Each structure stands twice: as C-alpha cells, then as structure tokens.
Short mmCIF file of C-alpha atoms (C1' of nucleotides) in Angstrom, two decimals:
data_model
loop_
_atom_site.label_atom_id
_atom_site.label_comp_id
_atom_site.label_asym_id
_atom_site.label_seq_id
_atom_site.Cartn_x
_atom_site.Cartn_y
_atom_site.Cartn_z
CA MET A 627 -2.48 9.68 -21.84
CA ARG A 628 -0.57 11.26 -19.01
CA ARG A 629 -0.64 13.50 -16.73
CA SER A 630 1.17 14.32 -12.94
CA VAL A 631 0.78 16.37 -10.42
CA ARG A 632 3.41 16.86 -7.05
CA LEU A 633 2.83 15.59 -3.34
CA ALA A 634 4.80 18.01 -0.71
CA VAL A 635 6.19 15.64 2.21
CA THR A 636 6.81 15.60 5.76
CA PRO A 637 10.53 14.70 6.83
CA PRO A 638 12.11 13.11 7.35
CA PHE A 639 11.01 11.49 4.68
CA ALA A 640 12.56 8.29 3.08
CA PHE A 641 10.93 7.21 0.06
CA GLY A 642 13.78 5.22 -1.22
CA LEU A 643 13.54 2.77 1.73
CA ALA A 644 10.20 3.11 1.36
CA LEU A 645 10.96 1.50 -2.23
CA ARG A 646 13.42 -0.44 -1.00
CA TYR A 647 11.07 -2.62 1.52
CA LEU A 648 8.22 -2.95 -1.56
CA ALA A 649 11.21 -4.12 -4.03
CA ALA A 650 11.82 -7.55 -1.83
CA SER A 651 8.69 -7.56 -0.39
CA PRO A 652 7.14 -10.87 -0.99
CA SER A 653 3.62 -9.92 -0.86
CA ALA A 654 4.12 -7.38 -3.37
CA ILE A 655 2.84 -8.20 -7.28
CA VAL A 656 0.87 -6.10 -8.31
CA GLU A 657 3.16 -3.66 -7.16
CA GLU A 658 6.51 -2.80 -9.29
CA VAL A 659 9.35 -1.21 -8.28
CA GLN A 660 11.90 0.06 -11.64
CA ASP A 661 13.88 2.67 -11.84
CA GLY A 662 13.50 3.92 -8.55
CA GLU A 663 9.81 4.29 -10.03
CA HIS A 664 6.85 2.18 -7.66
CA VAL A 665 4.25 1.58 -10.51
CA ARG A 666 0.62 -0.46 -9.65
CA PRO A 667 -2.80 0.04 -10.86
CA VAL A 668 -5.24 1.88 -8.99
CA ARG A 669 -9.82 2.14 -8.83
CA ILE A 670 -9.76 6.12 -9.09
CA GLY A 671 -13.18 7.28 -10.63
CA GLY A 672 -14.88 3.78 -10.86
CA ARG A 673 -11.89 2.58 -13.70
CA TRP A 674 -8.06 1.22 -13.66
CA LEU A 675 -5.13 3.81 -14.18
CA LEU A 676 -2.05 3.08 -13.76
CA LEU A 677 -0.72 4.94 -10.79
CA ARG A 678 3.61 6.32 -10.26
CA VAL A 679 5.11 7.62 -7.80
CA ARG A 680 7.90 8.62 -8.21
CA ASP A 681 10.97 11.04 -5.66
CA GLY A 682 10.57 14.17 -7.35
CA ALA A 683 13.58 15.83 -7.10
CA ALA A 684 12.67 19.01 -5.08
CA PRO A 685 13.19 20.36 -2.54
CA GLY A 686 11.85 18.90 0.99
CA GLY A 687 11.88 15.74 -0.96
CA ALA A 688 8.46 16.06 -2.89
CA LEU A 689 6.85 13.29 -5.15
CA GLN A 690 5.72 12.61 -8.10
CA VAL A 691 2.74 10.89 -8.73
CA THR A 692 1.14 10.45 -12.07
CA LEU A 693 -1.87 8.54 -13.90
CA GLU A 694 -1.79 6.98 -16.90
CA GLY A 695 -4.52 5.73 -19.59
CA ARG A 696 -7.80 6.99 -20.70
CA ARG A 697 -8.59 10.91 -19.77
CA VAL A 698 -7.09 11.47 -16.55
CA ARG A 699 -8.59 14.53 -14.78
CA THR A 700 -7.67 16.70 -12.42
CA ALA A 701 -10.19 15.16 -9.85
CA ASP A 702 -8.57 11.47 -10.39
CA LEU A 703 -4.76 13.58 -10.37
CA GLU A 704 -6.47 14.54 -6.71
CA ALA A 705 -7.50 11.16 -5.74
CA ALA A 706 -4.35 10.03 -6.95
CA ALA A 707 -2.53 12.50 -4.69
CA ASP A 708 -4.43 11.36 -1.57
CA LEU A 709 -4.34 7.74 -1.60
CA VAL A 710 -0.99 7.98 -2.23
CA SER A 711 -0.52 9.87 0.93
CA ARG A 712 -2.37 7.33 2.35
CA LEU A 713 0.01 4.04 0.97
CA PHE A 714 3.04 5.93 2.70
CA GLY A 715 2.25 8.22 4.92
CA THR A 716 3.40 10.91 3.16
CA ALA A 717 2.49 13.24 5.54
CA GLU A 718 2.54 11.84 8.87
CA ASP A 719 5.04 14.02 11.06
CA VAL A 720 7.51 11.18 12.43
CA THR A 721 9.99 13.27 15.41
CA PRO A 722 7.47 11.75 18.19
CA VAL A 723 8.15 8.04 16.27
CA LEU A 724 11.74 8.95 16.70
CA ARG A 725 11.46 10.29 19.57
CA ALA A 726 9.79 7.41 21.94
CA LEU A 727 12.30 4.60 19.72
CA ARG A 728 15.33 6.67 21.54
CA ARG A 729 13.81 6.98 24.55
CA SER A 730 14.79 3.41 24.83
CA PRO A 731 18.69 2.74 23.96
CA ARG A 732 17.96 -0.71 22.33
CA PHE A 733 15.75 0.83 19.62
CA VAL A 734 17.93 3.93 18.94
CA PRO A 735 20.00 1.90 15.83
CA LEU A 736 16.92 0.82 14.63
CA ALA A 737 15.44 4.44 14.25
CA ARG A 738 18.75 5.40 13.28
CA ARG A 739 18.84 2.62 10.06
CA CYS A 740 14.42 3.46 9.54
CA ARG A 741 14.53 7.28 9.35
CA GLY A 742 12.03 8.95 7.47
CA LEU A 743 10.83 5.78 6.58
CA ARG A 744 6.68 4.72 7.49
CA PRO A 745 4.44 1.34 7.40
CA VAL A 746 4.09 0.68 3.69
CA LEU A 747 0.29 0.39 3.48
CA ILE A 748 -0.55 -3.19 0.85
CA GLY A 749 -3.05 -1.22 -2.08
CA ASN A 750 -6.38 -1.70 -0.32
CA PRO A 751 -7.38 -3.57 2.84
CA PHE A 752 -9.22 -6.54 1.58
CA GLU A 753 -6.11 -7.47 -0.58
CA ALA A 754 -4.63 -6.63 2.57
CA LEU A 755 -6.82 -9.01 4.48
CA ILE A 756 -6.10 -11.84 1.98
CA TRP A 757 -3.25 -12.18 1.54
CA ALA A 758 -2.75 -12.19 5.99
CA VAL A 759 -4.87 -15.62 5.33
CA ILE A 760 -2.29 -17.04 2.20
CA GLY A 761 0.32 -16.10 5.09
CA GLN A 762 -0.95 -17.78 7.84
CA GLN A 763 1.55 -20.75 8.80
CA ILE A 764 3.19 -21.06 5.43
CA ASN A 765 6.68 -20.06 4.68
CA ILE A 766 6.62 -16.67 2.69
CA ALA A 767 8.41 -18.27 -0.89
CA PHE A 768 4.77 -20.51 -1.01
CA ALA A 769 2.43 -17.46 0.53
CA ALA A 770 3.38 -15.58 -2.49
CA LYS A 771 3.64 -18.02 -5.20
CA LEU A 772 -0.03 -18.64 -4.11
CA LYS A 773 -1.54 -15.43 -3.95
CA ALA A 774 0.15 -15.09 -8.04
CA ALA A 775 -2.12 -17.93 -8.75
CA LEU A 776 -4.97 -15.97 -7.44
CA LEU A 777 -4.25 -13.18 -9.31
CA GLU A 778 -3.54 -14.84 -12.60
CA HIS A 779 -6.50 -17.55 -12.39
CA PHE A 780 -9.44 -14.47 -10.99
CA GLY A 781 -7.40 -10.82 -11.23
CA GLY A 782 -8.17 -9.86 -14.36
CA SER A 783 -5.19 -7.23 -15.87
CA LEU A 784 -5.02 -3.49 -16.92
CA ALA A 785 -3.53 -3.42 -20.09
CA VAL A 786 -1.42 0.15 -20.17
CA GLY A 787 1.10 1.08 -23.15
CA GLY A 788 0.86 -2.21 -24.29
CA ARG A 789 1.91 -3.53 -20.91
CA ARG A 790 -0.77 -6.12 -18.63
CA TYR A 791 -0.85 -5.57 -15.38
CA PRO A 792 -2.23 -8.35 -13.03
CA LEU A 793 -5.09 -6.91 -9.74
CA PHE A 794 -5.86 -8.52 -7.42
CA PRO A 795 -9.33 -9.75 -7.44
CA ALA A 796 -12.55 -7.72 -6.20
CA PRO A 797 -14.10 -9.39 -3.09
CA GLU A 798 -17.71 -9.65 -4.60
CA HIS A 799 -15.70 -12.09 -7.81
CA LEU A 800 -13.76 -14.16 -4.74
CA ALA A 801 -16.95 -15.09 -3.56
CA ARG A 802 -18.22 -16.80 -6.01
CA LEU A 803 -15.83 -19.24 -5.97
CA ARG A 804 -16.21 -22.97 -4.61
CA ARG A 805 -13.14 -24.65 -2.50
CA ALA A 806 -12.98 -26.42 -5.43
CA ASP A 807 -11.62 -23.41 -7.29
CA LEU A 808 -8.74 -22.95 -4.39
CA ARG A 809 -7.68 -26.13 -3.89
CA PRO A 810 -5.82 -26.99 -7.53
CA LEU A 811 -4.11 -23.94 -7.10
CA GLN A 812 -2.41 -25.10 -3.77
CA TYR A 813 -4.61 -23.90 -0.75
CA SER A 814 -5.95 -25.68 1.52
CA ARG A 815 -9.22 -26.43 2.50
CA GLN A 816 -9.59 -24.36 5.21
CA LYS A 817 -7.56 -21.36 3.77
CA ALA A 818 -10.22 -22.14 0.20
CA ASP A 819 -12.63 -21.97 3.21
CA TYR A 820 -11.79 -18.83 5.27
CA ILE A 821 -11.42 -17.30 1.53
CA ILE A 822 -13.90 -17.48 0.07
CA GLY A 823 -16.23 -16.40 3.58
CA LEU A 824 -14.68 -13.88 4.29
CA SER A 825 -14.89 -12.09 0.64
CA GLN A 826 -18.10 -12.93 1.25
CA ALA A 827 -18.37 -11.00 4.09
CA VAL A 828 -16.82 -7.75 2.01
CA ALA A 829 -19.03 -8.10 -1.02
CA ARG A 830 -22.07 -8.35 2.09
CA GLY A 831 -20.42 -5.41 3.84
CA THR A 832 -20.73 -7.25 7.15
CA LEU A 833 -17.11 -6.91 7.13
CA ASP A 834 -16.88 -3.12 6.71
CA PHE A 835 -12.80 -1.51 6.79
CA ALA A 836 -14.53 1.41 6.80
CA SER A 837 -16.38 1.43 10.11
CA LEU A 838 -13.51 0.09 12.23
CA ALA A 839 -10.87 2.85 10.84
CA GLY A 840 -9.88 5.11 13.94
CA LEU A 841 -11.34 2.15 16.49
CA PRO A 842 -8.89 1.56 19.39
CA THR A 843 -6.66 -1.36 18.42
CA PRO A 844 -8.24 -3.02 20.32
CA GLU A 845 -11.50 -2.39 19.70
CA ALA A 846 -10.47 -2.95 15.91
CA VAL A 847 -9.03 -6.86 16.97
CA ALA A 848 -12.29 -8.04 18.86
CA ARG A 849 -14.29 -7.03 16.55
CA LEU A 850 -11.99 -8.53 13.24
CA THR A 851 -11.34 -11.99 14.66
CA ALA A 852 -14.91 -12.32 15.19
CA PHE A 853 -14.72 -13.46 11.63
CA ARG A 854 -14.07 -17.31 11.20
CA GLY A 855 -10.36 -17.40 9.24
CA ILE A 856 -9.34 -14.34 11.12
CA GLY A 857 -6.93 -14.46 14.66
CA ARG A 858 -5.32 -11.61 16.69
CA TRP A 859 -2.27 -12.38 14.57
CA THR A 860 -4.24 -11.80 10.46
CA ALA A 861 -6.66 -8.71 12.36
CA GLU A 862 -3.27 -7.00 14.59
CA TYR A 863 -1.74 -7.06 10.46
CA LEU A 864 -4.62 -5.99 8.15
CA LEU A 865 -4.78 -2.86 10.56
CA LEU A 866 -0.77 -2.43 9.99
CA ARG A 867 -0.62 -2.92 6.64
CA GLY A 868 -4.07 -2.62 5.01
CA LEU A 869 -5.58 0.18 7.37
CA GLY A 870 -2.28 1.59 8.48
CA ASP A 871 -3.15 1.61 12.22
CA ARG A 872 -0.04 2.69 13.98
CA ASP A 873 -0.01 1.08 17.07
CA ALA A 874 -0.93 -2.77 15.62
CA LEU A 875 1.65 -5.03 16.65
CA PRO A 876 1.24 -8.30 14.76
CA ALA A 877 2.86 -9.50 18.09
CA ALA A 878 2.74 -13.23 17.12
CA ASP A 879 4.98 -12.84 14.40
CA GLY A 880 7.78 -14.84 13.15
CA GLY A 881 9.88 -12.89 12.46
CA LEU A 882 9.33 -10.47 15.30
CA ARG A 883 9.91 -13.12 17.58
CA ARG A 884 12.44 -14.44 16.41
CA ILE A 885 14.39 -11.40 16.26
CA VAL A 886 13.43 -10.24 19.74
CA GLY A 887 14.76 -13.22 20.75
CA GLU A 888 18.20 -11.85 19.33
CA GLU A 889 16.85 -8.75 21.03
CA LEU A 890 16.41 -10.45 24.63
CA GLY A 891 19.11 -13.00 23.33
CA LEU A 892 17.61 -15.97 24.79
CA GLY A 893 18.57 -18.51 22.13
CA ARG A 894 15.34 -18.75 21.07
CA LEU A 895 12.65 -17.74 19.68
CA ALA A 896 10.38 -14.98 22.63
CA THR A 897 7.00 -15.82 23.14
CA GLU A 898 3.61 -13.65 21.55
CA GLU A 899 3.87 -12.03 25.42
CA GLU A 900 7.79 -11.41 24.86
CA VAL A 901 7.28 -9.07 21.85
CA ARG A 902 4.51 -7.34 23.51
CA GLY A 903 6.54 -6.46 26.88
CA VAL A 904 10.09 -5.77 24.27
CA ALA A 905 7.11 -3.25 22.86
CA ALA A 906 5.67 -1.62 25.30
CA PRO A 907 7.21 1.59 26.16
CA ILE A 908 6.53 3.08 21.86
CA ALA A 909 2.83 2.64 22.72
CA GLY A 910 1.00 4.55 20.75
CA TRP A 911 3.67 3.53 17.78
CA ARG A 912 3.96 -0.18 17.66
CA GLY A 913 3.12 -0.33 14.49
CA TYR A 914 6.09 1.76 13.30
CA LEU A 915 7.75 -0.60 16.11
CA ALA A 916 6.32 -4.10 14.10
CA PHE A 917 7.29 -2.10 10.07
CA TYR A 918 10.49 -1.21 11.05
CA TRP A 919 11.57 -4.62 12.93
CA TRP A 920 9.84 -6.25 9.02
CA PHE A 921 12.29 -4.54 7.76
CA THR A 922 15.54 -5.19 9.23
CA LEU A 923 14.81 -8.25 8.64
CA GLN A 924 13.95 -7.91 5.06
CA GLU A 925 17.19 -6.12 4.73
CA ARG A 926 19.53 -8.92 6.48
CA SER A 927 18.21 -11.38 4.08
CA ARG A 928 18.83 -8.70 1.44
CA ASP A 929 22.35 -9.01 1.99
CA ARG A 930 22.78 -13.07 2.33
CA ALA A 931 20.93 -13.20 -0.52
CA PRO A 932 21.75 -9.91 -2.91
CA ALA A 933 18.51 -9.58 -5.53
CA ALA A 934 19.43 -11.34 -8.80
"C1'" DA B 1083 12.11 -38.41 6.15
"C1'" DT B 1084 11.33 -34.95 8.62
"C1'" DC B 1085 10.78 -29.88 10.75
"C1'" DC B 1086 9.56 -26.09 9.93
"C1'" DA B 1087 6.93 -22.00 7.71
"C1'" DG B 1088 4.93 -14.08 8.59
"C1'" DG B 1089 -1.65 -19.16 12.14
"C1'" DC B 1090 -6.85 -20.60 13.45
"C1'" DT B 1091 -10.04 -22.65 15.34
"C1'" DC B 1092 -12.00 -25.80 18.77
"C1'" DC B 1093 -11.66 -28.42 22.96
"C1'" DT B 1094 -9.18 -29.79 27.01
"C1'" DG B 1095 -8.91 -28.46 32.20
"C1'" DC C 1171 -9.89 -18.22 30.56
"C1'" DA C 1172 -4.89 -20.19 29.25
"C1'" DG C 1173 -3.00 -23.93 27.23
"C1'" DG C 1174 -2.19 -26.92 23.36
"C1'" DA C 1175 -3.86 -30.16 20.17
"C1'" DG C 1176 -5.11 -30.94 15.48
"C1'" DC C 1177 -5.00 -29.40 11.21
"C1'" DA C 1178 -3.52 -28.30 5.97
"C1'" DT C 1179 0.43 -27.96 2.77
"C1'" DG C 1180 4.48 -27.23 0.34
"C1'" DG C 1181 9.84 -26.41 0.53
"C1'" DA C 1182 14.40 -27.19 2.41
#
DNA sequence: ATCCAGGCTCCTG
DNA sequence: CAGGAGCATGGA
C-alpha cells in the first residue's frame, strides 16, 4: 500500500538543488534519485518502509512525502514527515544564513548559487559516522566502493514493489564482525578496527548520538574525538552530515582546503587554519558554508564530466 | 613507479 | 602543546 502526506517548507527552499547534490553524492548508495524523486528505505515504527519524496508542485514549494509498504498508518506518515523535515531542513529559515554570507563579498556568488539549499543529512548518524571513517585518507570513488561492499555483504535489503533496496547495516551487526571479515572487502586493518570498535561503542550505548544533540560544536567534537578512529575531521563531518549541526566545519577536509586555496589565490591547498579563518565571519552557520563549498565542488566536477 | 586521496594515532621536541 | 613521522590501501 501507498500513502502520502504533504510537508510544508520554509522558503526559500530549493529541493532541486538538494536532489542534485544527492544524485551526485558518492555516499548516497542507500538513497536514490530518479525522475525528480528521492527514494530510500526508512525504519519507522520498528520496521522498514520505502520513502519517496518529491516536489509537491504546490504553492510555497511543499513536498509530497510518500510511504510504501505493508500497513502504512497515519502515525507512520507523521514520523516520515518529521524525518524528511530533519534530513532536508525544510522547516529551517535560511535568511540569516544568506544575510551572513552576503556580508562578505567573496560569499555573494556562493549565496546566489546555493540559494534555498540546506545541508542534506545522511540517513542516520551511524551511517554518517561509518561513511566518514571509510572516507578517511582515501579517494572518494574508492570510498564509495568500500561502502557498497559493506552494504552488499552485511546490510540486507528491503523488498518493495518487486524491487530490492539495499539497507545500511545496523551497528549491532557490524559490532560482531572481526577484522578478517572486512579485509577481503579491501578495508585496511586500521579502518576495519575503527569501524568494528565504533560499531561496538554505538551498540553498547557508549557512543550515544542523541546525547550529542544540542551541545556546542566544540564540546561535541571533544566527546567524539575521545573514541579511537574519530579525529577532528571525522567528528565535524558526523556532526554536520549526521546530526545536522549547522556550525560544524570539517576544515581539514581536502576539498575545502582546495577551494579555499583557490579563493585566496594561494596556488596551493589552504591550511586547515586558513579555512577556519575564511569561515570565521559565518560563525554560527559554518556547516552551511562547508556544505555549500562541497556542493560547489560537486557541481564543478559534474560540469566537467556530465553524468552518463 | 610514484603520488595522491574528503585522516588518525602516537611519538617527539 | 605543536609538529611530524608512520601508517594502510587502491587508483590515476
């Protein structure tokens, strides 16, 4: 069965830009974009359902949220709408962000290009964490390959409408793995150890994402970096893409260092500190800035190599 | 072959 | 406490 609900958005809201980001995002393996629709499995009310999000084509740019599966209840729809609201930031007022960006001339083009775009969250914080660890110090195409292998071997799938949708493995599952289970999937020993150790911490509740929500970014970073395998970059990435922290800036990120290096005309990668310096005027919204930069980089590579 | 890729840990000084 | 060596792996 299939039921829909309408989700109001706070303008300006550019669903099209969010879709474009997702469509080109290497981490988006569980998520799909097709025919202007975002499709992904979601766990609601203790079971998996298929979520579809599309532009509602209604005044004000509302979204249409659809659930597909067995016995979809009204409460499920409400939960799905809440989830979509969180993942896409539909309820957030971005005018303060635009105002902050426009105060600096160098950010004006960025603000124009990304108008109505919000940081798009990865399906759940655990997935965001593991994706960040996978992405440490390897090229992103290879990282996507590693993630796909993880899903294929340990994630299972959801069958709906004659199709199967891959699921990201639960922490309890990855927590039971041994290093030797991951090595054949081309994970390095240290990456395998980090992923298993962090999965155990999440499964045991030692690492509790909910308790991080609402903490000041530096405090959350401090708590996260206490875990083996989480450095500052990973903590900031998780906060931004997994937990929706709007001020988290992974300044050590290679892509951000490159784009800031160009911005400053350095002829080299900017240092982490230089990235933080350029971002300083946007304090409070530095997560937006990071995401807009990533979006820019992605658009650029998309222009260079149009999708097949 | 060599260098790089969306870093982390651990050890120096 | 800042800085850097060493690490581990596949891809260009």
